[in-house]
Short mmCIF file of C-alpha atoms and ligand atoms in Angstrom, two decimals:
data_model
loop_
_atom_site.label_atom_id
_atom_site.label_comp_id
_atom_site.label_asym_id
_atom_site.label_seq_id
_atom_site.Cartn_x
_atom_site.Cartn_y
_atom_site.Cartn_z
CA UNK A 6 79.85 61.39 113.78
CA UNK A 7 82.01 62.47 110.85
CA UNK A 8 85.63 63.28 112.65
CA UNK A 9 89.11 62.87 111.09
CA UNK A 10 89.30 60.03 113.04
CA UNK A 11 86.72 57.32 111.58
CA UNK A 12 87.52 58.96 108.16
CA UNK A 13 89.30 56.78 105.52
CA UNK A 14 93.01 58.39 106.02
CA UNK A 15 93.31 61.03 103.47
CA UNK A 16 95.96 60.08 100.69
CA UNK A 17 98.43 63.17 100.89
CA UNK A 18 101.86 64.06 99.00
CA UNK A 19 104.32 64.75 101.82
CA UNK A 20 104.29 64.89 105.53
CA UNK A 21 107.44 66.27 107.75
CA UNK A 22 107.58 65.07 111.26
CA UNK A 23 109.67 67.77 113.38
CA UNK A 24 111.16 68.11 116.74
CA UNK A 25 110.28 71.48 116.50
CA UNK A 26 107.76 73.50 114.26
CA UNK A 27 107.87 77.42 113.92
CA UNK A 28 105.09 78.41 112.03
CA UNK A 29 105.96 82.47 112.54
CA UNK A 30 102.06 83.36 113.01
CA UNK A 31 100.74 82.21 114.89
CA UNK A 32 104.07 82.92 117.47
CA UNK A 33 105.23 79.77 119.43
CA UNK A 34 106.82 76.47 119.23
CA UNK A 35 105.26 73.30 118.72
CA UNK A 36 106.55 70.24 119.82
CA UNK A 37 106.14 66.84 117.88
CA UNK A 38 103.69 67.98 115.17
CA UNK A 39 104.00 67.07 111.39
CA UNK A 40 103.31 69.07 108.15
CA UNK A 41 101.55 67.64 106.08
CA UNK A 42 100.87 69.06 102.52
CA UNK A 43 99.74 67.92 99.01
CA UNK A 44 100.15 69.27 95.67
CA UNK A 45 102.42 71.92 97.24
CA UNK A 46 100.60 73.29 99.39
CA UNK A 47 99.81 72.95 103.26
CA UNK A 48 96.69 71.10 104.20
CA UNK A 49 97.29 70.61 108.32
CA UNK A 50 100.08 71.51 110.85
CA UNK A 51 98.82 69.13 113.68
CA UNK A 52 100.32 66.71 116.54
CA UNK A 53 102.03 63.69 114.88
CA UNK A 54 99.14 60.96 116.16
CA UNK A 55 96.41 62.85 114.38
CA UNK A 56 98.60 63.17 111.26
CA UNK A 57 98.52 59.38 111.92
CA UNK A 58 94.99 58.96 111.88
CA UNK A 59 93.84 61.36 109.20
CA UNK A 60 96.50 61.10 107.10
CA UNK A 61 98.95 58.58 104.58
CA UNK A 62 101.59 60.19 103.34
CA UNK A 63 103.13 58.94 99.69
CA UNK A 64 106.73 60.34 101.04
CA UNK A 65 107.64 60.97 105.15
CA UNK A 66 110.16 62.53 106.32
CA UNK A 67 111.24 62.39 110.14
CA UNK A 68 113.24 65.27 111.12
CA UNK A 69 113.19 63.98 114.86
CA UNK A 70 116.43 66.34 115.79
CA UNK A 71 115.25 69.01 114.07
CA UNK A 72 113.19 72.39 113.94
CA UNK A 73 111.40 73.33 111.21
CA UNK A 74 110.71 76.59 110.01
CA UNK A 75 109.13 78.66 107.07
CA UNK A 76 111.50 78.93 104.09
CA UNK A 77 113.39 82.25 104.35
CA UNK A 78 113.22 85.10 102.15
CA UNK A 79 116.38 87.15 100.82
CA UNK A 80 114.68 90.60 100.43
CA UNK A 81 117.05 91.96 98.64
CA UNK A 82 120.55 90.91 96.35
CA UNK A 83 121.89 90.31 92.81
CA UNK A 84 122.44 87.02 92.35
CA UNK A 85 124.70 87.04 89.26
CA UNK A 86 127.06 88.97 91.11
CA UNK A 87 128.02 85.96 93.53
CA UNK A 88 131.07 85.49 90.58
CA UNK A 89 132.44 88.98 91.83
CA UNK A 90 132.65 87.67 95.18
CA UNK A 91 135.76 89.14 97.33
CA UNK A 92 136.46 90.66 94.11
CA UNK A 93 137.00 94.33 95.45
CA UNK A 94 136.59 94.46 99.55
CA UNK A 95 137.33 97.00 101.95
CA UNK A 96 136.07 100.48 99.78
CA UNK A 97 133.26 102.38 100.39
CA UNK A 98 130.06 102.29 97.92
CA UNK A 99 130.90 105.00 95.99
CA UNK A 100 134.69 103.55 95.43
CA UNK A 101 132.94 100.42 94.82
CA UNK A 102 130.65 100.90 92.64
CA UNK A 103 132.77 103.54 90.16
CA UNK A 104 135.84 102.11 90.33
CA UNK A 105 135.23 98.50 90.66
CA UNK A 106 132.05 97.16 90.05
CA UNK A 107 130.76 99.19 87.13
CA UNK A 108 134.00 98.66 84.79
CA UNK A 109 134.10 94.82 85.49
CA UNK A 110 130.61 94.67 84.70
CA UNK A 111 130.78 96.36 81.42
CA UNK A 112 133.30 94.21 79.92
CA UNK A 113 132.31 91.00 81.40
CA UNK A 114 128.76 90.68 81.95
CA UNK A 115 125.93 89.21 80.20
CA UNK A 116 123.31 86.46 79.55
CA UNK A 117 126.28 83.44 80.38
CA UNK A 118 127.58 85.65 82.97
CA UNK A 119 124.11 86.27 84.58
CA UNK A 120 123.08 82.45 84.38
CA UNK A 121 126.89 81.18 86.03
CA UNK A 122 126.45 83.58 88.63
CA UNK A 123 123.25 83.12 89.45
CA UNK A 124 123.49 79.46 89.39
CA UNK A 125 126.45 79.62 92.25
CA UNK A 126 124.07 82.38 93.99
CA UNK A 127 120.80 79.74 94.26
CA UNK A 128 122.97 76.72 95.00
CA UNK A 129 124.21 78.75 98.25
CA UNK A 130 120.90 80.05 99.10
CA UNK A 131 118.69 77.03 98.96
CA UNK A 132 121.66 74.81 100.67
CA UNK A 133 121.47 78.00 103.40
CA UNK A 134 117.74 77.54 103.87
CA UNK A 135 116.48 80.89 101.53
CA UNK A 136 113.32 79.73 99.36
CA UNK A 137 112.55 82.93 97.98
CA UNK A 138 114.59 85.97 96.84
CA UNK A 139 113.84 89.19 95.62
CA UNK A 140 116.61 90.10 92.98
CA UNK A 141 117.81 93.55 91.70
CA UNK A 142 120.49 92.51 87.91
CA UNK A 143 120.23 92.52 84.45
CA UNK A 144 119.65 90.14 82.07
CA UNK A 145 116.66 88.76 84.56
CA UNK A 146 115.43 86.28 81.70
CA UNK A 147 118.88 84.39 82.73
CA UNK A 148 118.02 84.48 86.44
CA UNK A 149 114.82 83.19 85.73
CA UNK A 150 115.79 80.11 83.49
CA UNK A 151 117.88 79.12 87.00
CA UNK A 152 115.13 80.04 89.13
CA UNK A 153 112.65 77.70 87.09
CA UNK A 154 115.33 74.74 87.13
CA UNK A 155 116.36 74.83 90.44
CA UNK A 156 112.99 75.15 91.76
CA UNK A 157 113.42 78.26 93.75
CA UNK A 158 111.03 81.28 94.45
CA UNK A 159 112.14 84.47 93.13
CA UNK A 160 110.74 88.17 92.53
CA UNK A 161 113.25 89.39 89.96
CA UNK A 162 113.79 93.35 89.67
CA UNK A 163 113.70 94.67 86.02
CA UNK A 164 116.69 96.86 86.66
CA UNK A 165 116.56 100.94 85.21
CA UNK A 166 119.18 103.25 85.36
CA UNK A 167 119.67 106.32 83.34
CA UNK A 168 122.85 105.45 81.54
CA UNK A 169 123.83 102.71 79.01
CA UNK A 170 124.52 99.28 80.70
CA UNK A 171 125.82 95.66 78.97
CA UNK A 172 121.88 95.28 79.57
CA UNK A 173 120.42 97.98 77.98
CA UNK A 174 121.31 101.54 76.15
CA UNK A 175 118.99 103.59 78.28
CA UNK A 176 116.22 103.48 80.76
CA UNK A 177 113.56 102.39 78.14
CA UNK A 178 115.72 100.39 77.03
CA UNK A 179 115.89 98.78 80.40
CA UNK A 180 112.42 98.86 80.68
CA UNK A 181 111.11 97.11 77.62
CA UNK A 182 113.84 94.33 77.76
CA UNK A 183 112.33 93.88 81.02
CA UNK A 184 108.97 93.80 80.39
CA UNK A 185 109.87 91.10 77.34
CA UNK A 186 111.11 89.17 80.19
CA UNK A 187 108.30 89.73 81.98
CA UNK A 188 106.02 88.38 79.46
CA UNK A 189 108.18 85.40 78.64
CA UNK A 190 107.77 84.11 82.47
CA UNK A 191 103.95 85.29 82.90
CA UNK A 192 103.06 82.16 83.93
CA UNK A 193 105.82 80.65 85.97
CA UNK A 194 104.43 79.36 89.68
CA UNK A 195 107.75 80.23 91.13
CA UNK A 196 108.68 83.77 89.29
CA UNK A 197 107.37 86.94 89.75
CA UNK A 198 108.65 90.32 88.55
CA UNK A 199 109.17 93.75 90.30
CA UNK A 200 110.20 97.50 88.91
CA UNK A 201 113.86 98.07 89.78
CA UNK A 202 114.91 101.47 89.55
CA UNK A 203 118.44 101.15 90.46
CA UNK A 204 118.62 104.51 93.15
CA UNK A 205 117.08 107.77 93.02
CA UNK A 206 120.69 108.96 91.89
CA UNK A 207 120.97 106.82 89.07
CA UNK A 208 117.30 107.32 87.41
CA UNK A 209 116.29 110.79 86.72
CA UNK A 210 112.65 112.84 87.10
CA UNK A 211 111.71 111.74 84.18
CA UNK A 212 112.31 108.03 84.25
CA UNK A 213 110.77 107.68 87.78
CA UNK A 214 107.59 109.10 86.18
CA UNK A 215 107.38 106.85 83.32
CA UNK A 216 108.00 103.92 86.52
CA UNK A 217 105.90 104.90 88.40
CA UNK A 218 102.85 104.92 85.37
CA UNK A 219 103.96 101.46 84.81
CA UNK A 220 103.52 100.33 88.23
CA UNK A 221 100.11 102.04 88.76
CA UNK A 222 98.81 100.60 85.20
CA UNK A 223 100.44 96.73 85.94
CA UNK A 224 99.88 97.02 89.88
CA UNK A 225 103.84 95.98 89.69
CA UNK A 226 106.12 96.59 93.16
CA UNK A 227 108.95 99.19 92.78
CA UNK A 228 111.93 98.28 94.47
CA UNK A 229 115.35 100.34 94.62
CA UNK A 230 118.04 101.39 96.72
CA UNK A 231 117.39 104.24 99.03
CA UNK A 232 118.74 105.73 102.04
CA UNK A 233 122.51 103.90 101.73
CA UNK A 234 124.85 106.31 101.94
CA UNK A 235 125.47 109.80 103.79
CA UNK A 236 126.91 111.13 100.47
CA UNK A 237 123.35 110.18 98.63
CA UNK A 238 121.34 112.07 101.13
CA UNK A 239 124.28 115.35 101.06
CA UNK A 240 124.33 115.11 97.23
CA UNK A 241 119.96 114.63 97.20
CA UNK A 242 119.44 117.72 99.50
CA UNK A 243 121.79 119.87 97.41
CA UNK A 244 120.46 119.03 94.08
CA UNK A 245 116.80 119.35 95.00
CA UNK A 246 116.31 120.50 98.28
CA UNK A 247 115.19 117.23 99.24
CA UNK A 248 115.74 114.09 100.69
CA UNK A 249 115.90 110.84 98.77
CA UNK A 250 112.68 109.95 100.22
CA UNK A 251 110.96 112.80 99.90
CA UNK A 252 111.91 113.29 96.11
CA UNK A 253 110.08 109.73 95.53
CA UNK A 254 107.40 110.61 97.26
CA UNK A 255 106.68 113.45 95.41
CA UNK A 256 107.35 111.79 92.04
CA UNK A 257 104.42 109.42 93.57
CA UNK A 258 107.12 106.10 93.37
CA UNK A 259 106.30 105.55 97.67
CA UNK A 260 103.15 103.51 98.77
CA UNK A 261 102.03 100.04 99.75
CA UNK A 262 103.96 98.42 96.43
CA UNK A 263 107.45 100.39 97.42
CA UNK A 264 110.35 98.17 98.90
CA UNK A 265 113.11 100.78 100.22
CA UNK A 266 115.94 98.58 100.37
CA UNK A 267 118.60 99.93 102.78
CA UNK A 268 117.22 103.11 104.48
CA UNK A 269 120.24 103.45 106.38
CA UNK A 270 119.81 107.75 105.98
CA UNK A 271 116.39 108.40 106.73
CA UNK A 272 115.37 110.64 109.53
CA UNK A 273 112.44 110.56 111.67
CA UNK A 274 109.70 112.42 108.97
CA UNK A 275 110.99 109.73 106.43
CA UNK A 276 110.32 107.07 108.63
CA UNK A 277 106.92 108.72 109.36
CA UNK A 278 106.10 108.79 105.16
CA UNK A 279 107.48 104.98 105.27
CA UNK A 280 104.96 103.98 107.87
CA UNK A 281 101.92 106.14 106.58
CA UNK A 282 102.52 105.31 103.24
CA UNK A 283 102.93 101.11 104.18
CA UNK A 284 106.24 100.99 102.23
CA UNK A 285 108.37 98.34 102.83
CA UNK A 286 111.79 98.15 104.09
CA UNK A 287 115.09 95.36 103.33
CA UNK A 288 117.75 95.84 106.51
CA UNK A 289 121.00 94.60 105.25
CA UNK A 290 123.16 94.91 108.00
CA UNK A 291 126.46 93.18 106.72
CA UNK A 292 126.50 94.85 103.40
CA UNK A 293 125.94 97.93 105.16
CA UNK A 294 128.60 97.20 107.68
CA UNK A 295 131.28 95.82 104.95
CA UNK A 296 130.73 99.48 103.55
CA UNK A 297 130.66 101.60 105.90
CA UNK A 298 127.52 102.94 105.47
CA UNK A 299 126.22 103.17 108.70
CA UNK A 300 123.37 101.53 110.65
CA UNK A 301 119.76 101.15 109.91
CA UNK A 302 117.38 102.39 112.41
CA UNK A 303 115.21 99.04 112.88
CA UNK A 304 113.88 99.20 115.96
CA UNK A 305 112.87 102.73 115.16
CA UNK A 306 110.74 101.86 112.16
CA UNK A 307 109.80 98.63 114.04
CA UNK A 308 107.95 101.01 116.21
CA UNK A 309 106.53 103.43 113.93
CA UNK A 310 104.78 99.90 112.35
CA UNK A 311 107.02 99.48 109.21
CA UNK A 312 107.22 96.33 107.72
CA UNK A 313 110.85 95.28 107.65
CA UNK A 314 112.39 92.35 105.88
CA UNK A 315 116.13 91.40 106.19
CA UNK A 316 118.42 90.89 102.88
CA UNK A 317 122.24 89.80 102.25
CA UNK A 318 122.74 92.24 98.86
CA UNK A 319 124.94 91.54 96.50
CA UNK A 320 127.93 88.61 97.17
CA UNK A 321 130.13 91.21 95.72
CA UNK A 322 129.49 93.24 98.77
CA UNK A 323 128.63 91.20 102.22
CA UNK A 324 130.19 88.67 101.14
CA UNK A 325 128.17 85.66 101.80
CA UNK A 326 123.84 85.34 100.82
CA UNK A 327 123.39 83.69 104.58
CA UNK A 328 120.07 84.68 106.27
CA UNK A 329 121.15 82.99 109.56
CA UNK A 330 124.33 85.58 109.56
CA UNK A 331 121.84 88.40 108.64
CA UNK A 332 119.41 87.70 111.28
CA UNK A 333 122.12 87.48 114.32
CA UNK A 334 124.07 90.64 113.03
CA UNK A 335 120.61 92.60 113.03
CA UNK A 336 119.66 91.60 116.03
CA UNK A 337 123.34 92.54 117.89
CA UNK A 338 123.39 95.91 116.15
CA UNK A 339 119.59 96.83 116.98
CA UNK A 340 121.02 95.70 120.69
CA UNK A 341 124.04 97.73 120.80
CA UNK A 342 122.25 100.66 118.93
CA UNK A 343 119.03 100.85 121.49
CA UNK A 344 121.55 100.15 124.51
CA UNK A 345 118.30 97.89 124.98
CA UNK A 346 119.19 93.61 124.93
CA UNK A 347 115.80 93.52 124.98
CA UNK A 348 115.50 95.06 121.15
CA UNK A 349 114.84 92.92 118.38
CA UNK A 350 114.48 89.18 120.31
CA UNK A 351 114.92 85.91 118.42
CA UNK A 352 111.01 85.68 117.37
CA UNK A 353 110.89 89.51 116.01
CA UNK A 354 114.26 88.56 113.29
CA UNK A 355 112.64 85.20 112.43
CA UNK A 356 109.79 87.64 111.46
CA UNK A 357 111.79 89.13 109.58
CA UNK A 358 113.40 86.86 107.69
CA UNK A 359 110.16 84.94 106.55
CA UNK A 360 106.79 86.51 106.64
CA UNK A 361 108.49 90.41 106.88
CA UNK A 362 110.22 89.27 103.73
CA UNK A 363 107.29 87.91 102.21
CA UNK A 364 104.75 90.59 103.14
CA UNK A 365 107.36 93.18 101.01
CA UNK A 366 107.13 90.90 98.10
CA UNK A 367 103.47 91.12 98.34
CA UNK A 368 103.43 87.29 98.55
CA UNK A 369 102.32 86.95 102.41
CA UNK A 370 99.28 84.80 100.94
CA UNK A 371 101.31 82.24 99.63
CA UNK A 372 104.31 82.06 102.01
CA UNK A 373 106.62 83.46 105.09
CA UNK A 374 104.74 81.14 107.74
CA UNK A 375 103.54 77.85 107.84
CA UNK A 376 99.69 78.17 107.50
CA UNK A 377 96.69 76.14 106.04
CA UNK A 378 96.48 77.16 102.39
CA UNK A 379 100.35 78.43 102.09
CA UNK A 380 103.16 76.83 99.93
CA UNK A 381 104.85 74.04 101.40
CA UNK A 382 107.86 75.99 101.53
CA UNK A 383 110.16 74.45 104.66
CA UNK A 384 113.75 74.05 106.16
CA UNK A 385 114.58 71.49 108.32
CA UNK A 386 117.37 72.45 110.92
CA UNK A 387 119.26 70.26 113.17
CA UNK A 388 119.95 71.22 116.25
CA UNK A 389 121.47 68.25 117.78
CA UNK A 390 125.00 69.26 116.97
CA UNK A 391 127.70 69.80 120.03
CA UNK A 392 126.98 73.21 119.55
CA UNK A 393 123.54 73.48 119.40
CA UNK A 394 123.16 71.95 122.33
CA UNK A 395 121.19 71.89 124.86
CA UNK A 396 118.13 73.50 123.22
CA UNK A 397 115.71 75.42 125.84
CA UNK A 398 114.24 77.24 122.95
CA UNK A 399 114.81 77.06 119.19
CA UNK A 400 114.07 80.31 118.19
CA UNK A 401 116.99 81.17 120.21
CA UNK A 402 119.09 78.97 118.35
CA UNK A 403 117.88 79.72 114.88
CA UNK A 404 119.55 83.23 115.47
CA UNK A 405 122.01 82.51 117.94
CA UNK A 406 123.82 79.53 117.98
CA UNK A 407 123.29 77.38 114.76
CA UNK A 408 123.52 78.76 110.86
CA UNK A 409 123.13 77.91 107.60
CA UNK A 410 125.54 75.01 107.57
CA UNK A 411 122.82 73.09 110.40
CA UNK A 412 120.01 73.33 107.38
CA UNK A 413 119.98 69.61 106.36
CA UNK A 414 116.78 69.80 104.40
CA UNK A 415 114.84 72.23 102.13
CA UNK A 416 111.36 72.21 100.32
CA UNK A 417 109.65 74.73 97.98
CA UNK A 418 106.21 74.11 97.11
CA UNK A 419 106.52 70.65 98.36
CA UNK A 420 109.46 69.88 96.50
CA UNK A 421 112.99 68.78 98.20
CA UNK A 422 115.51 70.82 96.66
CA UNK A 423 118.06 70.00 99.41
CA UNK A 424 118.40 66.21 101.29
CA UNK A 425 120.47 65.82 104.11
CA UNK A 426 122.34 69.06 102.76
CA UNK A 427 123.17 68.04 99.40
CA UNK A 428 121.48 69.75 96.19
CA UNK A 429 118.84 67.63 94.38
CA UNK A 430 118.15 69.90 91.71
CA UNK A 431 121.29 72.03 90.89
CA UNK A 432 124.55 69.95 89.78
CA UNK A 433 126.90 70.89 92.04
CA UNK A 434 129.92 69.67 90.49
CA UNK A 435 129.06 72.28 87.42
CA UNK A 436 128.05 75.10 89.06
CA UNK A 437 131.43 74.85 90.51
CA UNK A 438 133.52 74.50 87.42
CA UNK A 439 131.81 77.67 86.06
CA UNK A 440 132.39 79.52 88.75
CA UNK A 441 136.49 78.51 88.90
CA UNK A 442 136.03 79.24 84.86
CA UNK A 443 134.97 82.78 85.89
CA UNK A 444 137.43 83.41 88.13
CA UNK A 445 140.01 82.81 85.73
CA UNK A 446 138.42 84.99 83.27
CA UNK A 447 138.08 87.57 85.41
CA UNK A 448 141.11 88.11 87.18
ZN1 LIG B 26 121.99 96.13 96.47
#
C-alpha cells in the first residue's frame, strides 16, 4: 500500500513546528502541527509525527512557545512617508494635508527620499509581522527596489492626482511614469502594481475615465481614498449632486478590482453599491481616529458581505504601521459602536488582517491563510511572555494581549526575513542612520 508512511521521506526546504497554527480558513487552532513547505510554497500543514515520517526538512525550526499565523497584510499606507513620522500631529486631514504634508513633500521628496523612507517603513513592518502591503506614494520604482531587497510582498499604487507633484507634472504624467515602473518590475515574484487615484477630490472626470480604461484594458485594481472625511462627502454632494461613491460609480471606477480605502462617510445605499458591486474595503481605525475623521461602519458592511481588510496608512498619520494595534482598536470600536461585545471577535479581525487583506489585493490564491499550494508566508509569535500568559486561546491573544513586539520570527515565500526578532535582510544599523539623516534635514 503506497501511504506517506512506507514512502522514502520526501526531501523538503523548510518545516516550522508550532505550539499553535492558525491557518485563517479553514477557522480553528491546531495544536502541535508543523508547516512544511518547499521552494516557497506550502506542501502540508499536518501533526508533527507525520511531518516526521513523510518528511526531512533541509532547515527546522521549532517554535514550541509559539503560534503561528499567516503573514499579515497592510491594506493600505505610504511607506516613504514613515520619515514624516510625528512630523505634524493633532490637525485634521484637511489641515494636514494643505498645510503640512503637501509643502514638505514638495521640497523634500523624491527617489532618495522614497527609498530612506521606505526602507525604515519595511524594516518596521516585517519586524511587526506584515508580509505584504499595498502602498499608495510616488516614485514607486524606489519602493520597489526595497521591496525586492528586503524580500517583502508589496502591491504598489501608481499614484494620480490632478495637479503637479515632485513625482509628476500632471495626471498623465503620473500615469506613464507609473506604468514605466510597472514595466520595469513585470516580472518580480514579490511586486505587483495597482491604479492609485489619489481621492475623488484630487482627480477630476476626466482623469478617472482615462483610469478607469486603463484598468479595464490591463485588468489592473484601482485603489484610492474614499469616504474619509465629512467635508469630502459636503464638498462631493455640492459640486455634483452626488456622493463620493456614487460619482465613481458612475464614472464606472467601482467593481470587483476597486479597493475603497477608508469609507468612513458612506451611508447605507453606498454600502449596498460596495457589496453588489464586490468592492473592497481598507478600515484604518487609528489613522482615522488620530484625525478625527470619524468611525467606519465595519460591522455594517461585514453584514451586507463586504470584504474588509484592515490598514495602518501613512506613519505620518497613525503613527505607527502595527497590524496587531490595528486589529485590537477595530475590534474595540466595532464593540463600542454596535453596543454589541459580541461584534467583530478575535477570529473575524485575524480575517481581516490576512486573507480580507489579501482577497482586496486580488492575491487570495497565493496568500492570507496557510493552505496547500499558498506562499510560505508565516509569523511566528510567542506567547510565553508574563503577559501572554496563560493562553486558553490564541486567537484571543493575537488581538488582545500580545503585539508586534511578541513576533520573533517572519517568512515570505519561505524565506526568514526576521530570526528571533532581528532583521536578516535589511541592515538595521543603516536604515537607522538615514532616517536620523532625514530628520535633520527636515526639521
Ligand atoms: Zn492614506
Amino acid at each position: 500500500m503506497d501511504t506517506p508512511t512506507n514512502r522514502p521521506p520526501r526531501e523538503v526546504d523548510l518545516r516550522i513546528d508550532a505550539r499553535w497554527i492558525i491557518p485563517v480558513e479553514p477557522d480553528g487552532v491546531l495544536e502541535r502541527h508543523a508547516l512544511v513547505a518547499d521552494e516557497g510554497r506550502i506542501v502540508a500543514l499536518c501533526p508533527q509525527h507525520e511531518a516526521d515520517a513523510a518528511f526531512t526538512a533541509r532547515t527546522r525550526v521549532a517554535c514550541d512557545d509559539h503560534v503561528l499565523i499567516p503573514g499579515l497584510v497592510n491594506a493600505h499606507t505610504h511607506a516613504a512617508m514613515t520619515l514624516l513620522r510625528g512630523i505634524a500631529d493633532d490637525v485634521p486631514l484637511e489641515t494636514w494635508l494643505e498645510r503640512n504634508i503637501w509643502p514638505l513633500e514638495a521640497r523634500f521628496v523624491g527617489a532618495e527620499f522614497v527609498r530612506d523612507g521606505a526602507a525604515l517603513a519595511v524594516a518596521e513592518m516585517l519586524r511587526g509581522g506584515v508580509t505584504c502591503f499595498n502602498d499608495m506614494y510616488f516614485f514607486p520604482d524606489a519602493t520597489a527596489d526595497v521591496c525586492d531587497a528586503a524580500g517583502i510582498r508589496a502591491m504598489l499604487g501608481m499614484p494620480v492626482l490632478d495637479f503637479a507633484t515632485a513625482w509628476a507634472a500632471d495626471a498623465d504624467a503620473c500615469l506613464q511614469r507609473g506604468f514605466e515602473a510597472r514595466d520595469l518590475w513585470k516580472h518580480s515574484p514579490l511586486i505587483v502594481f495597482a491604479l492609485a487615484p489619489h481621492a475623488p477630490y484630487t482627480v477630476s472626470d476626466r482623469t478617472w475615465e482615462k483610469i478607469v480604461t486603463y484598468a479595464r484594458q490591463l485588468d489592473l485594481p484601482i485603489q484610492t481614498h474614499v469616504g474619509e472625511t465629512q467635508r469630502e462627502l459636503a464638498q462631493s454632494l455640492e459640486k455634483s449632486g452626488e456622493t463620493p461613491l456614487a460619482r465613481l460609480d458612475r464614472l464606472g471606477a467601482t467593481g470587483p478590482g476597486f479597493i475603497a480605502i477608508h469609507c468612513v462617510h458612506v451611508d447605507a445605499a453606498g454600502i449596498g453599491l460596495l457589496a453588489g458591486q464586490g468592492c473592497h474595503v481598507v478600515h484604518c481605525p487609528a489613522s482615522n481616529m488620530k484625525l478625527a475623521s470619524g468611525i467606519a461602519p465595519v460591522a455594517a458592511m461585514l453584514d451586507r458581505g463586504v470584504n474588509v481588510a484592515l490598514g495602518t496608512d501613512g506613519a505620518a498619520s497613525n503613527n505607527r504601521l502595527d497590524v496587531f494595534s490595528e486589529m485590537r482598536l477595530a475590534g474595540l470600536l466595532a464593540k463600542v459602536v454596535a453596543g454589541d461585545a459580541s461584534a467583530l471577535p478575535a477570529a473575524a479581525l485575524l480575517r481581516m488582517a490576512t486573507l480580507g487583506g489579501a482577497r482586496a489585493l486580488g492575491l487570495e490564491g497565493s496568500i492570507g491563510s496557510l493552505a496547500g499550494g499558498k506562499a510560505a508566508d508565516a509569523v511566528a509569535v510567542r506567547l510565553g511572555d508574563l503577559e501572554t500568559l496563560p493562553v486558553f486561546d490564541p486567537r484571543s491573544h493575537l488581538v488582545h494581549a500580545a503585539g508586534r513586539e511578541h513576533v520573533s520570527d517572519v517568512w515570505v515565500a519561505g524565506r526568514r526575513v526576521v530570526e528571533h526578532g532581528a532583521l536578516i535582510t535589511l541592515d538595521r544599523g543603516a536604515v537607522a542612520a538615514r532616517a536620523r539623516s532625514w530628520q535633520s534635514r527636515l526639521r
